[in-house]
Amino acid sequence: SNFGTFAEAKGIISVIVVILNTIFEFFKGVPLFYCMSGFLIWDSIERSNTFREYARKRIFRVYPELWGAVVASLISIIVIYREKIIWLKLALFGITQGTVLQFWTPDFLRGYGNGTPNGALWTICVIVQFYVVCWFIHKVLKGKSLWTWCTVLICSIIVGWASPILESKLPTIVYKLYSQTVIPYVWLFLVGCFMAEFYDQIIPTLKKYWWMVLLISVIWIFLVPFDISIGLYSLMGSLLCCAACFGFAYAFPRLNLRTDISYGIYLYHMVVINIFVQLGLTDNFGYFIGAAVIIFICAFISTKTIGRMGLKLKTKAKIE
């Protein structure tokens, strides 16, 4: 009887894991993150009088909470890492994690967790580059025709599609550095900018037919055997999924969390997961639940404390 109960529980857990994997496979985090960033940043630029004001708002939004997560990651390494710590390299690691060089991990930390203490932060480097580039893109493309935008989008997609070809043409270190630039991913940001620029033409339609776009995107991702692959992400799958999510968000505006902890989740999820991995807490579904709870708690605390402080500084930057 106990064996049967255990087998049933294990079967249920397996089904849950399959469902979660399917959801994660559909809702690719990076394409949604970059597309949404392009959409929001386009509007932020239009509400900024100068580049200085715009830059200060971006800095206060990104870096205070990031620094908190970096400190938490360093403390976890110092407390639970069993290997010899090279303190100078750990200090340099902390500096790179808190600036724009998050892709660097010293060799002595490759044995910690999954090999990168907070690997998700590589997108910070890319998005900060986009913040700078987008200011100038806005100056060039604002008010331009639909055909001009389509031409730019097609060119950016071609660049993204061709980027992996460079892996065999460039020295390894050069290609790795190139992969950390905004160039291979700029098409995703521009899709968001495009949606913001033509808001009145695009959003009302997506708001009304989001369910249809979602259905098409599900069919396309899971049933259509071909798609144009741009690096790790599919072209049509990413575009349709992003469009469906935008439409859903505007169709149900009341589904708005009073406290948005999404940035905190992004910052802390790999910190917590790597702590669990380092401690060997990986072979029980209960560990997954525990990690999820801790991640949400860390994100909530970060948002309510450091995030709130950054928001006040951001608001002050607007006034000044």
PDB file of C-alpha atoms in Angstrom:
ATOM      1  CA  SER A   1       0.000   0.000   0.000  1.00  0.00           C
ATOM      2  CA  ASN A   2       2.793   2.391   0.905  1.00  0.00           C
ATOM      3  CA  PHE A   3       4.634   1.460  -2.275  1.00  0.00           C
ATOM      4  CA  GLY A   4       1.511   2.136  -4.328  1.00  0.00           C
ATOM      5  CA  THR A   5       1.027   5.531  -2.657  1.00  0.00           C
ATOM      6  CA  PHE A   6       4.673   6.400  -3.313  1.00  0.00           C
ATOM      7  CA  ALA A   7       4.376   5.350  -6.975  1.00  0.00           C
ATOM      8  CA  GLU A   8       1.223   7.425  -7.400  1.00  0.00           C
ATOM      9  CA  ALA A   9       2.873  10.461  -5.809  1.00  0.00           C
ATOM     10  CA  LYS A  10       5.930  10.026  -8.011  1.00  0.00           C
ATOM     11  CA  GLY A  11       3.679   9.759 -11.078  1.00  0.00           C
ATOM     12  CA  ILE A  12       1.854  12.960 -10.145  1.00  0.00           C
ATOM     13  CA  ILE A  13       5.159  14.752  -9.652  1.00  0.00           C
ATOM     14  CA  SER A  14       6.347  13.532 -13.078  1.00  0.00           C
ATOM     15  CA  VAL A  15       3.178  14.902 -14.687  1.00  0.00           C
ATOM     16  CA  ILE A  16       3.671  18.261 -12.932  1.00  0.00           C
ATOM     17  CA  VAL A  17       7.287  18.426 -14.128  1.00  0.00           C
ATOM     18  CA  VAL A  18       6.212  17.674 -17.708  1.00  0.00           C
ATOM     19  CA  ILE A  19       3.541  20.398 -17.533  1.00  0.00           C
ATOM     20  CA  LEU A  20       6.015  22.921 -16.107  1.00  0.00           C
ATOM     21  CA  ASN A  21       8.611  22.039 -18.755  1.00  0.00           C
ATOM     22  CA  THR A  22       5.979  22.535 -21.463  1.00  0.00           C
ATOM     23  CA  ILE A  23       5.000  25.923 -20.058  1.00  0.00           C
ATOM     24  CA  PHE A  24       8.633  27.015 -19.806  1.00  0.00           C
ATOM     25  CA  GLU A  25       9.266  25.776 -23.343  1.00  0.00           C
ATOM     26  CA  PHE A  26       6.412  27.933 -24.613  1.00  0.00           C
ATOM     27  CA  PHE A  27       7.003  31.083 -22.557  1.00  0.00           C
ATOM     28  CA  LYS A  28      10.654  31.679 -23.365  1.00  0.00           C
ATOM     29  CA  GLY A  29      11.904  34.173 -20.805  1.00  0.00           C
ATOM     30  CA  VAL A  30      14.525  36.041 -22.817  1.00  0.00           C
ATOM     31  CA  PRO A  31      12.399  36.872 -25.910  1.00  0.00           C
ATOM     32  CA  LEU A  32       9.554  38.099 -23.690  1.00  0.00           C
ATOM     33  CA  PHE A  33      11.961  40.053 -21.500  1.00  0.00           C
ATOM     34  CA  TYR A  34      13.692  41.761 -24.410  1.00  0.00           C
ATOM     35  CA  CYS A  35      10.496  42.465 -26.348  1.00  0.00           C
ATOM     36  CA  MET A  36       8.800  43.925 -23.279  1.00  0.00           C
ATOM     37  CA  SER A  37      11.904  45.994 -22.539  1.00  0.00           C
ATOM     38  CA  GLY A  38      11.828  47.497 -26.022  1.00  0.00           C
ATOM     39  CA  PHE A  39       8.135  48.339 -25.602  1.00  0.00           C
ATOM     40  CA  LEU A  40       8.572  50.008 -22.208  1.00  0.00           C
ATOM     41  CA  ILE A  41      11.849  51.765 -22.944  1.00  0.00           C
ATOM     42  CA  TRP A  42      10.434  53.384 -26.077  1.00  0.00           C
ATOM     43  CA  ASP A  43       7.800  55.022 -23.883  1.00  0.00           C
ATOM     44  CA  SER A  44      10.380  55.923 -21.231  1.00  0.00           C
ATOM     45  CA  ILE A  45      12.469  57.783 -23.799  1.00  0.00           C
ATOM     46  CA  GLU A  46       9.440  59.775 -24.920  1.00  0.00           C
ATOM     47  CA  ARG A  47       8.831  60.824 -21.316  1.00  0.00           C
ATOM     48  CA  SER A  48      12.459  61.898 -20.814  1.00  0.00           C
ATOM     49  CA  ASN A  49      13.572  65.414 -21.652  1.00  0.00           C
ATOM     50  CA  THR A  50      17.289  64.679 -21.789  1.00  0.00           C
ATOM     51  CA  PHE A  51      19.582  61.672 -22.067  1.00  0.00           C
ATOM     52  CA  ARG A  52      20.862  62.435 -18.559  1.00  0.00           C
ATOM     53  CA  GLU A  53      17.355  62.154 -17.132  1.00  0.00           C
ATOM     54  CA  TYR A  54      16.704  58.985 -19.111  1.00  0.00           C
ATOM     55  CA  ALA A  55      20.014  57.400 -18.028  1.00  0.00           C
ATOM     56  CA  ARG A  56      19.448  58.202 -14.359  1.00  0.00           C
ATOM     57  CA  LYS A  57      15.998  56.611 -14.449  1.00  0.00           C
ATOM     58  CA  ARG A  58      17.439  53.429 -15.999  1.00  0.00           C
ATOM     59  CA  ILE A  59      20.318  53.278 -13.496  1.00  0.00           C
ATOM     60  CA  PHE A  60      18.045  53.670 -10.480  1.00  0.00           C
ATOM     61  CA  ARG A  61      15.661  51.042 -11.865  1.00  0.00           C
ATOM     62  CA  VAL A  62      18.317  48.404 -12.598  1.00  0.00           C
ATOM     63  CA  TYR A  63      21.257  48.749 -10.252  1.00  0.00           C
ATOM     64  CA  PRO A  64      20.143  49.162  -6.608  1.00  0.00           C
ATOM     65  CA  GLU A  65      18.317  45.807  -6.540  1.00  0.00           C
ATOM     66  CA  LEU A  66      21.037  44.212  -8.669  1.00  0.00           C
ATOM     67  CA  TRP A  67      23.677  45.172  -6.106  1.00  0.00           C
ATOM     68  CA  GLY A  68      21.563  43.640  -3.352  1.00  0.00           C
ATOM     69  CA  ALA A  69      21.376  40.357  -5.271  1.00  0.00           C
ATOM     70  CA  VAL A  70      25.137  40.419  -5.926  1.00  0.00           C
ATOM     71  CA  VAL A  71      25.839  40.843  -2.200  1.00  0.00           C
ATOM     72  CA  ALA A  72      23.478  37.944  -1.403  1.00  0.00           C
ATOM     73  CA  SER A  73      25.238  35.770  -3.982  1.00  0.00           C
ATOM     74  CA  LEU A  74      28.708  36.596  -2.607  1.00  0.00           C
ATOM     75  CA  ILE A  75      27.620  35.866   0.957  1.00  0.00           C
ATOM     76  CA  SER A  76      26.201  32.481  -0.077  1.00  0.00           C
ATOM     77  CA  ILE A  77      29.483  31.609  -1.804  1.00  0.00           C
ATOM     78  CA  ILE A  78      31.559  32.574   1.244  1.00  0.00           C
ATOM     79  CA  VAL A  79      29.328  30.637   3.642  1.00  0.00           C
ATOM     80  CA  ILE A  80      28.676  27.338   1.826  1.00  0.00           C
ATOM     81  CA  TYR A  81      31.335  26.918  -0.885  1.00  0.00           C
ATOM     82  CA  ARG A  82      33.692  24.131   0.126  1.00  0.00           C
ATOM     83  CA  GLU A  83      36.520  24.943  -2.266  1.00  0.00           C
ATOM     84  CA  LYS A  84      39.340  27.369  -1.580  1.00  0.00           C
ATOM     85  CA  ILE A  85      38.222  30.942  -2.185  1.00  0.00           C
ATOM     86  CA  ILE A  86      40.558  33.222  -4.121  1.00  0.00           C
ATOM     87  CA  TRP A  87      39.555  36.499  -2.514  1.00  0.00           C
ATOM     88  CA  LEU A  88      40.923  38.874  -5.143  1.00  0.00           C
ATOM     89  CA  LYS A  89      39.076  37.068  -7.927  1.00  0.00           C
ATOM     90  CA  LEU A  90      35.937  36.915  -5.792  1.00  0.00           C
ATOM     91  CA  ALA A  91      36.123  40.686  -5.352  1.00  0.00           C
ATOM     92  CA  LEU A  92      36.590  41.152  -9.108  1.00  0.00           C
ATOM     93  CA  PHE A  93      33.672  38.791  -9.674  1.00  0.00           C
ATOM     94  CA  GLY A  94      31.498  40.937  -7.424  1.00  0.00           C
ATOM     95  CA  ILE A  95      32.465  44.072  -9.348  1.00  0.00           C
ATOM     96  CA  THR A  96      31.723  42.517 -12.732  1.00  0.00           C
ATOM     97  CA  GLN A  97      28.402  41.134 -11.467  1.00  0.00           C
ATOM     98  CA  GLY A  98      27.369  44.600 -10.350  1.00  0.00           C
ATOM     99  CA  THR A  99      28.338  46.455 -13.531  1.00  0.00           C
ATOM    100  CA  VAL A 100      28.013  45.210 -17.119  1.00  0.00           C
ATOM    101  CA  LEU A 101      30.411  42.247 -17.239  1.00  0.00           C
ATOM    102  CA  GLN A 102      28.134  39.616 -15.703  1.00  0.00           C
ATOM    103  CA  PHE A 103      29.188  36.984 -18.244  1.00  0.00           C
ATOM    104  CA  TRP A 104      32.580  36.482 -16.542  1.00  0.00           C
ATOM    105  CA  THR A 105      32.976  33.755 -13.915  1.00  0.00           C
ATOM    106  CA  PRO A 106      36.419  32.943 -12.442  1.00  0.00           C
ATOM    107  CA  ASP A 107      37.538  29.335 -12.808  1.00  0.00           C
ATOM    108  CA  PHE A 108      37.579  28.640  -9.065  1.00  0.00           C
ATOM    109  CA  LEU A 109      33.802  29.229  -8.950  1.00  0.00           C
ATOM    110  CA  ARG A 110      32.989  26.707 -11.678  1.00  0.00           C
ATOM    111  CA  GLY A 111      32.449  24.109  -8.993  1.00  0.00           C
ATOM    112  CA  TYR A 112      29.808  26.179  -7.217  1.00  0.00           C
ATOM    113  CA  GLY A 113      26.168  25.285  -7.891  1.00  0.00           C
ATOM    114  CA  ASN A 114      25.623  24.800 -11.604  1.00  0.00           C
ATOM    115  CA  GLY A 115      28.935  26.468 -12.486  1.00  0.00           C
ATOM    116  CA  THR A 116      27.701  30.068 -12.656  1.00  0.00           C
ATOM    117  CA  PRO A 117      26.561  31.589  -9.318  1.00  0.00           C
ATOM    118  CA  ASN A 118      23.957  33.799 -11.010  1.00  0.00           C
ATOM    119  CA  GLY A 119      24.102  32.990 -14.705  1.00  0.00           C
ATOM    120  CA  ALA A 120      20.793  34.724 -15.476  1.00  0.00           C
ATOM    121  CA  LEU A 121      22.479  38.102 -15.052  1.00  0.00           C
ATOM    122  CA  TRP A 122      24.143  37.869 -18.484  1.00  0.00           C
ATOM    123  CA  THR A 123      21.087  39.666 -19.877  1.00  0.00           C
ATOM    124  CA  ILE A 124      21.907  42.762 -17.798  1.00  0.00           C
ATOM    125  CA  CYS A 125      24.936  43.398 -20.005  1.00  0.00           C
ATOM    126  CA  VAL A 126      22.802  43.143 -23.145  1.00  0.00           C
ATOM    127  CA  ILE A 127      19.931  45.244 -21.887  1.00  0.00           C
ATOM    128  CA  VAL A 128      22.168  48.070 -20.637  1.00  0.00           C
ATOM    129  CA  GLN A 129      23.694  48.242 -24.113  1.00  0.00           C
ATOM    130  CA  PHE A 130      20.198  48.446 -25.553  1.00  0.00           C
ATOM    131  CA  TYR A 131      19.272  51.285 -23.209  1.00  0.00           C
ATOM    132  CA  VAL A 132      22.072  53.350 -24.725  1.00  0.00           C
ATOM    133  CA  VAL A 133      21.472  52.279 -28.323  1.00  0.00           C
ATOM    134  CA  CYS A 134      17.704  52.757 -28.083  1.00  0.00           C
ATOM    135  CA  TRP A 135      18.082  56.460 -27.318  1.00  0.00           C
ATOM    136  CA  PHE A 136      19.669  56.942 -30.738  1.00  0.00           C
ATOM    137  CA  ILE A 137      17.331  54.476 -32.468  1.00  0.00           C
ATOM    138  CA  HIS A 138      14.429  56.546 -31.177  1.00  0.00           C
ATOM    139  CA  LYS A 139      15.933  59.696 -32.673  1.00  0.00           C
ATOM    140  CA  VAL A 140      16.219  57.969 -36.058  1.00  0.00           C
ATOM    141  CA  LEU A 141      13.004  55.940 -36.264  1.00  0.00           C
ATOM    142  CA  LYS A 142      10.498  58.020 -34.315  1.00  0.00           C
ATOM    143  CA  GLY A 143       7.699  59.046 -36.673  1.00  0.00           C
ATOM    144  CA  LYS A 144       9.052  57.055 -39.615  1.00  0.00           C
ATOM    145  CA  SER A 145       6.756  55.130 -41.948  1.00  0.00           C
ATOM    146  CA  LEU A 146       5.650  51.535 -41.555  1.00  0.00           C
ATOM    147  CA  TRP A 147       7.796  50.513 -44.530  1.00  0.00           C
ATOM    148  CA  THR A 148      10.888  52.031 -42.942  1.00  0.00           C
ATOM    149  CA  TRP A 149      10.220  50.130 -39.735  1.00  0.00           C
ATOM    150  CA  CYS A 150       9.618  46.871 -41.590  1.00  0.00           C
ATOM    151  CA  THR A 151      12.891  47.305 -43.469  1.00  0.00           C
ATOM    152  CA  VAL A 152      14.802  47.885 -40.227  1.00  0.00           C
ATOM    153  CA  LEU A 153      13.119  44.919 -38.552  1.00  0.00           C
ATOM    154  CA  ILE A 154      13.908  42.589 -41.462  1.00  0.00           C
ATOM    155  CA  CYS A 155      17.547  43.717 -41.455  1.00  0.00           C
ATOM    156  CA  SER A 156      17.814  43.154 -37.691  1.00  0.00           C
ATOM    157  CA  ILE A 157      16.285  39.673 -38.054  1.00  0.00           C
ATOM    158  CA  ILE A 158      18.801  38.810 -40.765  1.00  0.00           C
ATOM    159  CA  VAL A 159      21.635  39.974 -38.500  1.00  0.00           C
ATOM    160  CA  GLY A 160      20.299  37.841 -35.648  1.00  0.00           C
ATOM    161  CA  TRP A 161      19.882  34.823 -37.921  1.00  0.00           C
ATOM    162  CA  ALA A 162      23.392  35.189 -39.361  1.00  0.00           C
ATOM    163  CA  SER A 163      25.097  35.722 -35.993  1.00  0.00           C
ATOM    164  CA  PRO A 164      25.585  31.992 -35.158  1.00  0.00           C
ATOM    165  CA  ILE A 165      27.415  31.583 -38.479  1.00  0.00           C
ATOM    166  CA  LEU A 166      30.181  33.756 -37.062  1.00  0.00           C
ATOM    167  CA  GLU A 167      31.005  31.070 -34.494  1.00  0.00           C
ATOM    168  CA  SER A 168      32.991  29.132 -37.085  1.00  0.00           C
ATOM    169  CA  LYS A 169      34.534  32.289 -38.557  1.00  0.00           C
ATOM    170  CA  LEU A 170      35.773  34.087 -35.467  1.00  0.00           C
ATOM    171  CA  PRO A 171      38.172  33.092 -32.674  1.00  0.00           C
ATOM    172  CA  THR A 172      36.270  31.565 -29.758  1.00  0.00           C
ATOM    173  CA  ILE A 173      36.896  34.449 -27.363  1.00  0.00           C
ATOM    174  CA  VAL A 174      35.860  37.014 -29.976  1.00  0.00           C
ATOM    175  CA  TYR A 175      32.638  35.183 -30.755  1.00  0.00           C
ATOM    176  CA  LYS A 176      31.818  34.810 -27.051  1.00  0.00           C
ATOM    177  CA  LEU A 177      32.279  38.550 -26.575  1.00  0.00           C
ATOM    178  CA  TYR A 178      30.160  39.228 -29.664  1.00  0.00           C
ATOM    179  CA  SER A 179      27.419  37.022 -28.206  1.00  0.00           C
ATOM    180  CA  GLN A 180      27.315  39.309 -25.174  1.00  0.00           C
ATOM    181  CA  THR A 181      26.569  42.378 -27.285  1.00  0.00           C
ATOM    182  CA  VAL A 182      23.106  43.622 -28.146  1.00  0.00           C
ATOM    183  CA  ILE A 183      23.614  42.928 -31.870  1.00  0.00           C
ATOM    184  CA  PRO A 184      22.329  39.299 -32.045  1.00  0.00           C
ATOM    185  CA  TYR A 185      19.258  40.180 -29.980  1.00  0.00           C
ATOM    186  CA  VAL A 186      18.387  43.655 -31.205  1.00  0.00           C
ATOM    187  CA  TRP A 187      15.549  42.289 -33.368  1.00  0.00           C
ATOM    188  CA  LEU A 188      13.657  41.264 -30.226  1.00  0.00           C
ATOM    189  CA  PHE A 189      14.007  44.713 -28.707  1.00  0.00           C
ATOM    190  CA  LEU A 190      12.961  46.347 -31.972  1.00  0.00           C
ATOM    191  CA  VAL A 191       9.794  44.252 -32.083  1.00  0.00           C
ATOM    192  CA  GLY A 192       8.827  45.795 -28.749  1.00  0.00           C
ATOM    193  CA  CYS A 193       9.770  49.278 -29.984  1.00  0.00           C
ATOM    194  CA  PHE A 194       7.695  48.675 -33.116  1.00  0.00           C
ATOM    195  CA  MET A 195       4.662  47.739 -31.032  1.00  0.00           C
ATOM    196  CA  ALA A 196       5.092  50.892 -28.933  1.00  0.00           C
ATOM    197  CA  GLU A 197       5.519  53.131 -31.996  1.00  0.00           C
ATOM    198  CA  PHE A 198       2.389  51.738 -33.696  1.00  0.00           C
ATOM    199  CA  TYR A 199       0.479  51.225 -30.454  1.00  0.00           C
ATOM    200  CA  ASP A 200      -2.867  52.505 -31.756  1.00  0.00           C
ATOM    201  CA  GLN A 201      -2.772  50.165 -34.750  1.00  0.00           C
ATOM    202  CA  ILE A 202      -1.458  47.026 -33.011  1.00  0.00           C
ATOM    203  CA  ILE A 203      -2.538  46.844 -29.367  1.00  0.00           C
ATOM    204  CA  PRO A 204      -6.342  47.186 -29.844  1.00  0.00           C
ATOM    205  CA  THR A 205      -6.275  44.247 -32.276  1.00  0.00           C
ATOM    206  CA  LEU A 206      -4.122  42.110 -29.988  1.00  0.00           C
ATOM    207  CA  LYS A 207      -6.337  43.044 -27.060  1.00  0.00           C
ATOM    208  CA  LYS A 208      -9.391  41.751 -28.935  1.00  0.00           C
ATOM    209  CA  TYR A 209      -7.866  38.647 -30.527  1.00  0.00           C
ATOM    210  CA  TRP A 210      -5.173  37.652 -28.039  1.00  0.00           C
ATOM    211  CA  TRP A 211      -6.742  34.198 -27.616  1.00  0.00           C
ATOM    212  CA  MET A 212      -6.496  33.571 -31.353  1.00  0.00           C
ATOM    213  CA  VAL A 213      -2.851  34.653 -31.437  1.00  0.00           C
ATOM    214  CA  LEU A 214      -2.180  32.435 -28.411  1.00  0.00           C
ATOM    215  CA  LEU A 215      -3.805  29.448 -30.124  1.00  0.00           C
ATOM    216  CA  ILE A 216      -1.812  30.035 -33.309  1.00  0.00           C
ATOM    217  CA  SER A 217       1.407  30.387 -31.320  1.00  0.00           C
ATOM    218  CA  VAL A 218       0.764  27.106 -29.457  1.00  0.00           C
ATOM    219  CA  ILE A 219       0.044  25.306 -32.736  1.00  0.00           C
ATOM    220  CA  TRP A 220       3.102  26.839 -34.355  1.00  0.00           C
ATOM    221  CA  ILE A 221       5.521  26.031 -31.526  1.00  0.00           C
ATOM    222  CA  PHE A 222       4.393  22.481 -30.810  1.00  0.00           C
ATOM    223  CA  LEU A 223       2.979  21.234 -34.111  1.00  0.00           C
ATOM    224  CA  VAL A 224       4.718  23.065 -36.964  1.00  0.00           C
ATOM    225  CA  PRO A 225       7.958  21.155 -37.690  1.00  0.00           C
ATOM    226  CA  PHE A 226       9.805  24.113 -39.187  1.00  0.00           C
ATOM    227  CA  ASP A 227      10.683  27.639 -38.210  1.00  0.00           C
ATOM    228  CA  ILE A 228      13.503  30.084 -38.727  1.00  0.00           C
ATOM    229  CA  SER A 229      15.893  29.688 -35.822  1.00  0.00           C
ATOM    230  CA  ILE A 230      17.622  32.846 -34.626  1.00  0.00           C
ATOM    231  CA  GLY A 231      20.221  31.656 -32.172  1.00  0.00           C
ATOM    232  CA  LEU A 232      18.395  29.868 -29.354  1.00  0.00           C
ATOM    233  CA  TYR A 233      15.002  31.300 -30.260  1.00  0.00           C
ATOM    234  CA  SER A 234      12.536  30.674 -33.052  1.00  0.00           C
ATOM    235  CA  LEU A 235      11.382  33.618 -35.137  1.00  0.00           C
ATOM    236  CA  MET A 236       7.647  32.997 -35.493  1.00  0.00           C
ATOM    237  CA  GLY A 237       7.344  31.226 -32.149  1.00  0.00           C
ATOM    238  CA  SER A 238       8.891  34.194 -30.317  1.00  0.00           C
ATOM    239  CA  LEU A 239       6.888  36.810 -32.234  1.00  0.00           C
ATOM    240  CA  LEU A 240       3.552  35.045 -31.751  1.00  0.00           C
ATOM    241  CA  CYS A 241       4.157  34.315 -28.074  1.00  0.00           C
ATOM    242  CA  CYS A 242       5.155  37.933 -27.371  1.00  0.00           C
ATOM    243  CA  ALA A 243       2.125  39.248 -29.289  1.00  0.00           C
ATOM    244  CA  ALA A 244      -0.221  36.928 -27.366  1.00  0.00           C
ATOM    245  CA  CYS A 245       1.223  38.000 -24.015  1.00  0.00           C
ATOM    246  CA  PHE A 246       0.887  41.698 -24.871  1.00  0.00           C
ATOM    247  CA  GLY A 247      -2.707  41.198 -25.999  1.00  0.00           C
ATOM    248  CA  PHE A 248      -3.576  39.229 -22.865  1.00  0.00           C
ATOM    249  CA  ALA A 249      -2.055  41.899 -20.612  1.00  0.00           C
ATOM    250  CA  TYR A 250      -4.148  44.662 -22.179  1.00  0.00           C
ATOM    251  CA  ALA A 251      -7.281  42.518 -22.340  1.00  0.00           C
ATOM    252  CA  PHE A 252      -7.171  41.917 -18.571  1.00  0.00           C
ATOM    253  CA  PRO A 253      -5.749  45.099 -17.019  1.00  0.00           C
ATOM    254  CA  ARG A 254      -7.195  44.233 -13.600  1.00  0.00           C
ATOM    255  CA  LEU A 255      -4.824  41.268 -13.368  1.00  0.00           C
ATOM    256  CA  ASN A 256      -2.238  43.706 -12.130  1.00  0.00           C
ATOM    257  CA  LEU A 257      -0.161  42.816  -9.081  1.00  0.00           C
ATOM    258  CA  ARG A 258      -0.039  45.606  -6.536  1.00  0.00           C
ATOM    259  CA  THR A 259       3.570  44.704  -5.850  1.00  0.00           C
ATOM    260  CA  ASP A 260       5.529  43.775  -8.972  1.00  0.00           C
ATOM    261  CA  ILE A 261       8.267  41.398  -7.834  1.00  0.00           C
ATOM    262  CA  SER A 262       9.203  40.153 -11.318  1.00  0.00           C
ATOM    263  CA  TYR A 263      12.593  41.896 -11.329  1.00  0.00           C
ATOM    264  CA  GLY A 264      13.373  40.501  -7.887  1.00  0.00           C
ATOM    265  CA  ILE A 265      12.477  36.986  -9.062  1.00  0.00           C
ATOM    266  CA  TYR A 266      14.805  37.434 -12.013  1.00  0.00           C
ATOM    267  CA  LEU A 267      17.646  38.586  -9.744  1.00  0.00           C
ATOM    268  CA  TYR A 268      17.316  35.977  -7.005  1.00  0.00           C
ATOM    269  CA  HIS A 269      16.052  32.801  -8.632  1.00  0.00           C
ATOM    270  CA  MET A 270      19.483  31.471  -9.616  1.00  0.00           C
ATOM    271  CA  VAL A 271      21.043  32.621  -6.337  1.00  0.00           C
ATOM    272  CA  VAL A 272      18.580  30.452  -4.413  1.00  0.00           C
ATOM    273  CA  ILE A 273      18.668  27.552  -6.886  1.00  0.00           C
ATOM    274  CA  ASN A 274      22.471  27.427  -6.754  1.00  0.00           C
ATOM    275  CA  ILE A 275      22.374  27.355  -2.956  1.00  0.00           C
ATOM    276  CA  PHE A 276      20.087  24.313  -3.137  1.00  0.00           C
ATOM    277  CA  VAL A 277      22.322  22.669  -5.755  1.00  0.00           C
ATOM    278  CA  GLN A 278      25.448  23.350  -3.720  1.00  0.00           C
ATOM    279  CA  LEU A 279      23.827  21.819  -0.634  1.00  0.00           C
ATOM    280  CA  GLY A 280      22.697  18.789  -2.631  1.00  0.00           C
ATOM    281  CA  LEU A 281      18.988  19.554  -2.192  1.00  0.00           C
ATOM    282  CA  THR A 282      17.920  18.504  -5.674  1.00  0.00           C
ATOM    283  CA  ASP A 283      16.293  15.083  -5.552  1.00  0.00           C
ATOM    284  CA  ASN A 284      12.943  15.901  -3.963  1.00  0.00           C
ATOM    285  CA  PHE A 285       9.968  17.844  -5.287  1.00  0.00           C
ATOM    286  CA  GLY A 286       9.677  19.440  -1.861  1.00  0.00           C
ATOM    287  CA  TYR A 287      13.012  21.149  -2.484  1.00  0.00           C
ATOM    288  CA  PHE A 288      11.521  22.733  -5.604  1.00  0.00           C
ATOM    289  CA  ILE A 289       8.606  24.104  -3.592  1.00  0.00           C
ATOM    290  CA  GLY A 290      10.962  25.323  -0.878  1.00  0.00           C
ATOM    291  CA  ALA A 291      13.227  27.058  -3.371  1.00  0.00           C
ATOM    292  CA  ALA A 292      10.236  28.711  -5.058  1.00  0.00           C
ATOM    293  CA  VAL A 293       8.953  30.038  -1.721  1.00  0.00           C
ATOM    294  CA  ILE A 294      12.363  31.420  -0.765  1.00  0.00           C
ATOM    295  CA  ILE A 295      12.761  33.051  -4.186  1.00  0.00           C
ATOM    296  CA  PHE A 296       9.403  34.809  -3.831  1.00  0.00           C
ATOM    297  CA  ILE A 297      10.244  35.955  -0.315  1.00  0.00           C
ATOM    298  CA  CYS A 298      13.633  37.334  -1.410  1.00  0.00           C
ATOM    299  CA  ALA A 299      12.023  39.068  -4.397  1.00  0.00           C
ATOM    300  CA  PHE A 300       9.293  40.590  -2.237  1.00  0.00           C
ATOM    301  CA  ILE A 301      11.743  41.887   0.374  1.00  0.00           C
ATOM    302  CA  SER A 302      14.034  43.269  -2.342  1.00  0.00           C
ATOM    303  CA  THR A 303      11.147  45.047  -4.074  1.00  0.00           C
ATOM    304  CA  LYS A 304       9.750  46.518  -0.866  1.00  0.00           C
ATOM    305  CA  THR A 305      13.104  47.776   0.413  1.00  0.00           C
ATOM    306  CA  ILE A 306      15.846  48.369  -2.140  1.00  0.00           C
ATOM    307  CA  GLY A 307      13.411  48.531  -5.049  1.00  0.00           C
ATOM    308  CA  ARG A 308      11.282  51.153  -3.320  1.00  0.00           C
ATOM    309  CA  MET A 309      14.380  53.226  -2.610  1.00  0.00           C
ATOM    310  CA  GLY A 310      15.398  52.978  -6.275  1.00  0.00           C
ATOM    311  CA  LEU A 311      11.892  54.019  -7.331  1.00  0.00           C
ATOM    312  CA  LYS A 312      12.109  57.131  -5.166  1.00  0.00           C
ATOM    313  CA  LEU A 313      15.458  58.032  -6.713  1.00  0.00           C
ATOM    314  CA  LYS A 314      13.989  57.370 -10.157  1.00  0.00           C
ATOM    315  CA  THR A 315      11.065  59.693  -9.444  1.00  0.00           C
ATOM    316  CA  LYS A 316      13.472  62.330  -8.170  1.00  0.00           C
ATOM    317  CA  ALA A 317      15.425  62.045 -11.428  1.00  0.00           C
ATOM    318  CA  LYS A 318      12.242  62.903 -13.363  1.00  0.00           C
ATOM    319  CA  ILE A 319      11.639  66.016 -11.257  1.00  0.00           C
ATOM    320  CA  GLU A 320      15.191  67.263 -11.506  1.00  0.00           C
TER     321      GLU A 320
END
